PDB file of C-alpha atoms in Angstrom:
ATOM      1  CA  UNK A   1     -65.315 169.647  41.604  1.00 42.00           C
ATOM      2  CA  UNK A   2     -67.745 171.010  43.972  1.00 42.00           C
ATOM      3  CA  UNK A   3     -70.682 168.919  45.146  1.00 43.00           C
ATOM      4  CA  UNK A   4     -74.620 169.669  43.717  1.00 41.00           C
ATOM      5  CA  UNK A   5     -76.622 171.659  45.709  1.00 42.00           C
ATOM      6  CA  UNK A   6     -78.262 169.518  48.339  1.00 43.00           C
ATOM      7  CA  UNK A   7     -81.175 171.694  48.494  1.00 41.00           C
ATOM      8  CA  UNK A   8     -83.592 173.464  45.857  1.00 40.00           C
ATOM      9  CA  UNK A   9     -81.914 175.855  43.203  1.00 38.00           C
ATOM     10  CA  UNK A  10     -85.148 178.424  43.350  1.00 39.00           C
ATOM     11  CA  UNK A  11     -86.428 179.429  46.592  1.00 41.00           C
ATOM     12  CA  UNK A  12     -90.124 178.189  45.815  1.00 43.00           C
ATOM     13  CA  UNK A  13     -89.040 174.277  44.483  1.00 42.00           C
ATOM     14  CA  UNK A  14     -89.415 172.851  48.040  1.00 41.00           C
ATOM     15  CA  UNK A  15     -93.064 174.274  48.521  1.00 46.00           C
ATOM     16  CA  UNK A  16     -93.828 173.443  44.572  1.00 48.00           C
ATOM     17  CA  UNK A  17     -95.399 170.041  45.517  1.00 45.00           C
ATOM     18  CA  UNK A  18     -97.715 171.575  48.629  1.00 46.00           C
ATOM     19  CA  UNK A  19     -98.981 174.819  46.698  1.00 49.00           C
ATOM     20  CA  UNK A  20    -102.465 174.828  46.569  1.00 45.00           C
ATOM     21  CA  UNK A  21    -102.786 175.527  42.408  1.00 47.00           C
ATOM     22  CA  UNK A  22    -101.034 172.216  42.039  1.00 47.00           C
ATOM     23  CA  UNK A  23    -102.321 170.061  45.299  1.00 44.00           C
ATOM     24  CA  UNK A  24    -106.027 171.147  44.569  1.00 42.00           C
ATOM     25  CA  UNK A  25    -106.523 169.868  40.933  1.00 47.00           C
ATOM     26  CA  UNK A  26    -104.518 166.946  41.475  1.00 44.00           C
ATOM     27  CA  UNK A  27    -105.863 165.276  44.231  1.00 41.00           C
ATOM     28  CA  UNK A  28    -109.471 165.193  42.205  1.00 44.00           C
ATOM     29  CA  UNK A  29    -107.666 164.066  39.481  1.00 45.00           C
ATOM     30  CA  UNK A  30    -108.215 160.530  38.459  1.00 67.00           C
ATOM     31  CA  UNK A  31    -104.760 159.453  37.770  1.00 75.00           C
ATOM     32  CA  UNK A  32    -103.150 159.316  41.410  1.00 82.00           C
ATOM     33  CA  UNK A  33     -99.747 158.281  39.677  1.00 84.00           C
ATOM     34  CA  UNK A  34     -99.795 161.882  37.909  1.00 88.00           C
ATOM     35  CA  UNK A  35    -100.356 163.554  41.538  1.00 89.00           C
ATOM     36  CA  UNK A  36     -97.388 161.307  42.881  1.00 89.00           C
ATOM     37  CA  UNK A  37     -95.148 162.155  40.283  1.00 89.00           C
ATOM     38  CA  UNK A  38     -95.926 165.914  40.152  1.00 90.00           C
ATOM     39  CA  UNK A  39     -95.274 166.048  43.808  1.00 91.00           C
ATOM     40  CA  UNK A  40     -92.048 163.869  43.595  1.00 90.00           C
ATOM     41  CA  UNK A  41     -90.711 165.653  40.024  1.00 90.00           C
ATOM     42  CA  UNK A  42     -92.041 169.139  40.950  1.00 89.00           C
ATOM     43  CA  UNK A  43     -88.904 170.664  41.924  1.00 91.00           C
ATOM     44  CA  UNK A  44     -86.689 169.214  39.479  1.00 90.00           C
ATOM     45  CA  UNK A  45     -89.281 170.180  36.621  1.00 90.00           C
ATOM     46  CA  UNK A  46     -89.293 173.746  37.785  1.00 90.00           C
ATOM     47  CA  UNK A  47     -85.833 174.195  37.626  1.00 89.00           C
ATOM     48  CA  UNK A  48     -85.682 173.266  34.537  1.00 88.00           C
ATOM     49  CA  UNK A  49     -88.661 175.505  34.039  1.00 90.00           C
ATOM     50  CA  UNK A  50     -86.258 178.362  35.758  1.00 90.00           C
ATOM     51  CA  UNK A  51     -83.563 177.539  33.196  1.00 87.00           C
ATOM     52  CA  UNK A  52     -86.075 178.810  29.844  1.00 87.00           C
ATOM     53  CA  UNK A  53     -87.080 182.132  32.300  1.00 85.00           C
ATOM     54  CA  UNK A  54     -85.404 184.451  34.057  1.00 81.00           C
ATOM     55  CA  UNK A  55     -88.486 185.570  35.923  1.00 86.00           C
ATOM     56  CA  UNK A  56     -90.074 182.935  38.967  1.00 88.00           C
ATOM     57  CA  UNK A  57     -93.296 183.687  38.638  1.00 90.00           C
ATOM     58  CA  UNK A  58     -92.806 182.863  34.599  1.00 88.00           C
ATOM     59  CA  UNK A  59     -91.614 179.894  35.285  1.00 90.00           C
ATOM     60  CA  UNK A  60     -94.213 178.865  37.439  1.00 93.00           C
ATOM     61  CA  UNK A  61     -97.173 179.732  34.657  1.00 92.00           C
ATOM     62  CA  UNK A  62     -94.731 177.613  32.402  1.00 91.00           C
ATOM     63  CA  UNK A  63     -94.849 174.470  34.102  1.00 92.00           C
ATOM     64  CA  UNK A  64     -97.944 174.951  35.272  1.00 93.00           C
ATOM     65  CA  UNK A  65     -99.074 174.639  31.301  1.00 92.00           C
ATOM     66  CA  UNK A  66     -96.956 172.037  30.660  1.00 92.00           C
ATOM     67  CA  UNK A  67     -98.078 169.556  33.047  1.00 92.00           C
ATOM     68  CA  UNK A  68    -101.468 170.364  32.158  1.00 92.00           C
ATOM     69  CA  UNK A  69    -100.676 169.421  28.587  1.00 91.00           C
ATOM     70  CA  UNK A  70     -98.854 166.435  30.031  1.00 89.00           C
ATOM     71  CA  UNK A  71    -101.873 165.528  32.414  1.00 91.00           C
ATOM     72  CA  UNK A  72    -104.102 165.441  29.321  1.00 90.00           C
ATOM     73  CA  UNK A  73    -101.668 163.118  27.331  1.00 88.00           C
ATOM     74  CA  UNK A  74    -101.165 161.083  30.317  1.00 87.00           C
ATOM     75  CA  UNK A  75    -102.979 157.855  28.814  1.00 85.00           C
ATOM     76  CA  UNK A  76    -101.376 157.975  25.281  1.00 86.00           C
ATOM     77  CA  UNK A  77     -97.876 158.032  27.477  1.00 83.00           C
ATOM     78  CA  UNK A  78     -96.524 154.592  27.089  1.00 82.00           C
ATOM     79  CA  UNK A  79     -93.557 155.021  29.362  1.00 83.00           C
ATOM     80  CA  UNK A  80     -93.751 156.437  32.482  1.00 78.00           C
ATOM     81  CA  UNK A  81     -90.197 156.470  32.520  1.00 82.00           C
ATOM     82  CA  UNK A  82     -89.496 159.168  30.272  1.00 83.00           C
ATOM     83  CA  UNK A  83     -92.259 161.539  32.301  1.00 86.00           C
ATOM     84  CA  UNK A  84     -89.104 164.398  32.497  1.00 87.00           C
ATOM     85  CA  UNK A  85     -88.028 163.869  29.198  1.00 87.00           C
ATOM     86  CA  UNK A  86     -91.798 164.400  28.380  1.00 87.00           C
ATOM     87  CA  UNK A  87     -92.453 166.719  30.643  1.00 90.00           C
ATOM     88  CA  UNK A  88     -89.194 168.674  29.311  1.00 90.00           C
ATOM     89  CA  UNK A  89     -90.055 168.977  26.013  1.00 90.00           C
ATOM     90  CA  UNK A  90     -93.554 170.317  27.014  1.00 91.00           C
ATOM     91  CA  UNK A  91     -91.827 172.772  28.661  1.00 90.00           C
ATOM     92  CA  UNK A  92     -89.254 173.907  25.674  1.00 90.00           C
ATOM     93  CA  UNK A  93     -92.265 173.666  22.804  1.00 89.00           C
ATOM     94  CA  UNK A  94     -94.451 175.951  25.268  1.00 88.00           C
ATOM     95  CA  UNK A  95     -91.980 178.349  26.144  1.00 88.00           C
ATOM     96  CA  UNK A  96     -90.880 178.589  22.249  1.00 86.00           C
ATOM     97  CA  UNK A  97     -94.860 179.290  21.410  1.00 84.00           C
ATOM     98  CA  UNK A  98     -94.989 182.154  23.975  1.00 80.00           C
ATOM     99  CA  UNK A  99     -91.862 183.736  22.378  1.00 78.00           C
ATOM    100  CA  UNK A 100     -92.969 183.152  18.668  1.00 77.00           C
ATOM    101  CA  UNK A 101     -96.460 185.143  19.942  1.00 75.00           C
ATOM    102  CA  UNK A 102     -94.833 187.766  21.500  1.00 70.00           C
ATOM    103  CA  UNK A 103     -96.292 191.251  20.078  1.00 65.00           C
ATOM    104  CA  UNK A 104     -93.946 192.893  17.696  1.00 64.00           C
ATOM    105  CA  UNK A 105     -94.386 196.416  16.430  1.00 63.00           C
ATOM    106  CA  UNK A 106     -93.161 197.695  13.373  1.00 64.00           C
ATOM    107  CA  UNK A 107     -94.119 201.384  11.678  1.00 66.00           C
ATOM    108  CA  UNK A 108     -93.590 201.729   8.033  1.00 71.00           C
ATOM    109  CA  UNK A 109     -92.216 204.849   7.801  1.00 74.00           C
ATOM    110  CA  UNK A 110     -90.211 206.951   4.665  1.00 75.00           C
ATOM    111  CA  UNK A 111     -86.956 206.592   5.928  1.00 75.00           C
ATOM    112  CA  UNK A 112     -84.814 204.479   8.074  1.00 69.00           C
ATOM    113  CA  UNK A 113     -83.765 205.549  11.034  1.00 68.00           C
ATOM    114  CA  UNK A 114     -80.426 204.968  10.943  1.00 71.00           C
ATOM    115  CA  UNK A 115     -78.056 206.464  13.886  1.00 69.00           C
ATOM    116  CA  UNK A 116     -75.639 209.352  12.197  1.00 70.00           C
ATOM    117  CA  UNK A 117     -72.529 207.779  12.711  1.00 71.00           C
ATOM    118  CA  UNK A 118     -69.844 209.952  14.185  1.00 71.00           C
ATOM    119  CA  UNK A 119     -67.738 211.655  11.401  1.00 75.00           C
ATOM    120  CA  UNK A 120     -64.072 208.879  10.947  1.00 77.00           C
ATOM    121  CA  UNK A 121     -61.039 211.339  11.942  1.00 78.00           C
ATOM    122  CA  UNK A 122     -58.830 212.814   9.450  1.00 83.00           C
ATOM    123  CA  UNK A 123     -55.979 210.057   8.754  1.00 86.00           C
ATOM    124  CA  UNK A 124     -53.468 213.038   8.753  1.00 89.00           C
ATOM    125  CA  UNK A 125     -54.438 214.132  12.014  1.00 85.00           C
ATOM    126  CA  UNK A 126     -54.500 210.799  13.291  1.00 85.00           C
ATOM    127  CA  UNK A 127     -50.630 210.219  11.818  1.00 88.00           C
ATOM    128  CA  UNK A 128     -49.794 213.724  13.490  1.00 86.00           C
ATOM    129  CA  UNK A 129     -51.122 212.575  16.876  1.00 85.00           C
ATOM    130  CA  UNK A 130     -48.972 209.256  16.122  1.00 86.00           C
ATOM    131  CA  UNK A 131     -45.528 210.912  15.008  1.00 89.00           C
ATOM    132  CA  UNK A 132     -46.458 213.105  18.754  1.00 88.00           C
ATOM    133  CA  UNK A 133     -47.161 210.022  20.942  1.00 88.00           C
ATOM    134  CA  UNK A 134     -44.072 208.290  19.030  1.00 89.00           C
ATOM    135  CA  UNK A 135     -41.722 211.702  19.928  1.00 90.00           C
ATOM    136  CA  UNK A 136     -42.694 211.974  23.335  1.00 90.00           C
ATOM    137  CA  UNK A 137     -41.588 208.846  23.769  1.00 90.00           C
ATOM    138  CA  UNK A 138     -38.459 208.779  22.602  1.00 90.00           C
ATOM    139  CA  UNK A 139     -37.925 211.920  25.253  1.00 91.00           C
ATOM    140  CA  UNK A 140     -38.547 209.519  27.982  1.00 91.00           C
ATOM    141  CA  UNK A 141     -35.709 207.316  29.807  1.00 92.00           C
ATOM    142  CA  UNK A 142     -34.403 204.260  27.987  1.00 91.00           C
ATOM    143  CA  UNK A 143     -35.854 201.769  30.922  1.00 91.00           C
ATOM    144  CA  UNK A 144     -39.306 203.751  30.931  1.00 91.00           C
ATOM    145  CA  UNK A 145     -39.401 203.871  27.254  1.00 91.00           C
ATOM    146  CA  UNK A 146     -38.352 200.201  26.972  1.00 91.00           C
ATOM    147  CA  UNK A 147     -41.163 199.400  29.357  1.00 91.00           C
ATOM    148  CA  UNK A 148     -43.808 201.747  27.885  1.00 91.00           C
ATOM    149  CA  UNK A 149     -42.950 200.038  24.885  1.00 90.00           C
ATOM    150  CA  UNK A 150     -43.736 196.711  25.704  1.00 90.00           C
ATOM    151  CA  UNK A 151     -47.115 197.277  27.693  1.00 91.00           C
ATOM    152  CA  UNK A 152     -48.884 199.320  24.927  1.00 87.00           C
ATOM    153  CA  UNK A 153     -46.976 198.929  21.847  1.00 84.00           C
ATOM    154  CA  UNK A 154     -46.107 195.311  22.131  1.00 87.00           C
ATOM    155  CA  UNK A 155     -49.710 194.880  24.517  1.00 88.00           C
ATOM    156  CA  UNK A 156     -47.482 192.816  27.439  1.00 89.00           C
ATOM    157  CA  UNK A 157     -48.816 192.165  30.649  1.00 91.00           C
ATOM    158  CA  UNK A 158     -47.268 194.028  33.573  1.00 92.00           C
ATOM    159  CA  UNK A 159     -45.561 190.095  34.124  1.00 93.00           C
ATOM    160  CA  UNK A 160     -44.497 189.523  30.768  1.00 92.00           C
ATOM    161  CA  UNK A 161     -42.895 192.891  30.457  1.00 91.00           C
ATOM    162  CA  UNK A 162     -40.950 192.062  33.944  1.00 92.00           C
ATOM    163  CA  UNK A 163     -39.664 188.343  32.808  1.00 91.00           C
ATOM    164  CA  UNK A 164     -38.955 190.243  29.643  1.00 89.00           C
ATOM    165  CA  UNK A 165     -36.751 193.050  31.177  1.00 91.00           C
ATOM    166  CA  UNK A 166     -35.467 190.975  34.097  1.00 92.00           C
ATOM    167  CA  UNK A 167     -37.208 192.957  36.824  1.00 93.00           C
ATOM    168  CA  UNK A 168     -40.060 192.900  39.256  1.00 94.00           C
ATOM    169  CA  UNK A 169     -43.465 193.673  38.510  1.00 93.00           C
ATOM    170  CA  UNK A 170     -43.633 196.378  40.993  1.00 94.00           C
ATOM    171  CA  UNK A 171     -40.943 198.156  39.107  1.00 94.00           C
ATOM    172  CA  UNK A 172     -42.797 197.592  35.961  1.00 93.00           C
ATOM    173  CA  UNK A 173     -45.495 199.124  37.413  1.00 94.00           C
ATOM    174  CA  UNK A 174     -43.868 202.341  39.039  1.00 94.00           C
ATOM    175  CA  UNK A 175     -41.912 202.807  36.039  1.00 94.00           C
ATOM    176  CA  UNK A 176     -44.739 202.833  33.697  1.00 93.00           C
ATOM    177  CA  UNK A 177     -46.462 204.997  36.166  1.00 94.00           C
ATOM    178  CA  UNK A 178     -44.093 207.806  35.727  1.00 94.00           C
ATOM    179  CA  UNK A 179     -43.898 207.184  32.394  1.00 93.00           C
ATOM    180  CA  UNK A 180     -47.218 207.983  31.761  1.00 91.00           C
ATOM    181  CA  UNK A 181     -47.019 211.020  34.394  1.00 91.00           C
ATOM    182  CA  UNK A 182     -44.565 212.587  32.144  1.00 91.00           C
ATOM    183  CA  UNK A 183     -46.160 211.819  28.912  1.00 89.00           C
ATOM    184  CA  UNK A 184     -49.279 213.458  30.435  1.00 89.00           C
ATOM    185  CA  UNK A 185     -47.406 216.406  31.209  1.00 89.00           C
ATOM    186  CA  UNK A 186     -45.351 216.652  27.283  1.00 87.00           C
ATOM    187  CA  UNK A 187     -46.059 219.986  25.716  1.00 86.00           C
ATOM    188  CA  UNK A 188     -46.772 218.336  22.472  1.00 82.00           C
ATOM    189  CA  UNK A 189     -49.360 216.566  23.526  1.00 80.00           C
ATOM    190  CA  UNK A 190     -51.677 218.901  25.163  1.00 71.00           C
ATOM    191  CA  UNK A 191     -53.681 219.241  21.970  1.00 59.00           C
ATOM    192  CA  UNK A 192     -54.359 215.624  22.124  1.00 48.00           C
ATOM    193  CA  UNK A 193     -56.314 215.861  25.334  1.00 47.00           C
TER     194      UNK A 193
END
């Protein structure tokens, strides 16, 4: 198990403490324990802040709002030991607001818009193209067929098709190489391409 970070998981965290928006209003502020614990919780908070947004600068505005909801609740708060979980769920309820207000647009309109979906192939052309594939095969040598057989009719991996066969990978993989050159190459095939 590898070790946490040591330092801050977003490049701004360290500063978040020191930046003026936050520094300014809170040392006026007359609750010095809510300066304290913004500068000591700061980074921590906007990680978690990071975690709802992909975009910094989001973030920031985020728990920038919800420590100002939090600073104005900050006498009804009965434990000061719950300040993250607090501060968290500030965080989740104004992130969800932003998303539910999000401008949608929708047009009415006559029809849908609905994609043309490609035309499904013929079944009988499909079973000719199979009865091909299947013939061409059977034209190839028994260890290439055997092999070809395995990997993409059976879906093997390259290993299980060795342990299978009693050979190396490499050889699994050479074989089915040339397989596949001269099934590229079948005369029967070439209206498949």
């Amino acid at each position: 198990m590898t070790p946490p970070p040591s330092g801050p998981v977003c490049a701004g965290a360290s500063q978040f403490a020191t930046r003026p928006s936050f520094t300014a209003h809170a040392s006026h502020a007359s609750y010095p324990s809510f300066t304290s614990y913004v500068r000591a919780r700061g980074p921590v908070l906007l990680r978690t802040a990071r975690s709802l947004t992909a975009n910094p600068s989001d973030a920031e505005d985020l728990l920038q709002t919800a420590l100002a909801k939090t600073y104005v609740a900050w006498e009804r708060i009965e434990d000061h030991r719950a300040l993250d979980g607090y501060v968290r769920r500030a965080l989740l309820n104004t992130r969800t607001s932003q998303w539910r207000k999000r401008k949608v647009d929708e047009f009415a309109c006559d029809e849908l818009p609905e994609p043309a979906g490609l035309p499904e192939p013929d079944p009988a052309e499909r079973q000719v193209l199979h009865d091909s594939m299947w013939r061409a095969v059977m034209k190839l040598p028994e260890r290439q067929r055997a092999m070809v057989v395995l990997r993409y009719y059976e879906d093997l991996s390259e290993a299980q098709t060795a342990e299978v066969l009693g050979v190396s990978v490499g050889t699994v993989k050479s074989a089915v190489s040339r397989a596949l050159g001269k099934l590229r190459e079948d005369p029967e095939l070439s209206p498949a391409r």
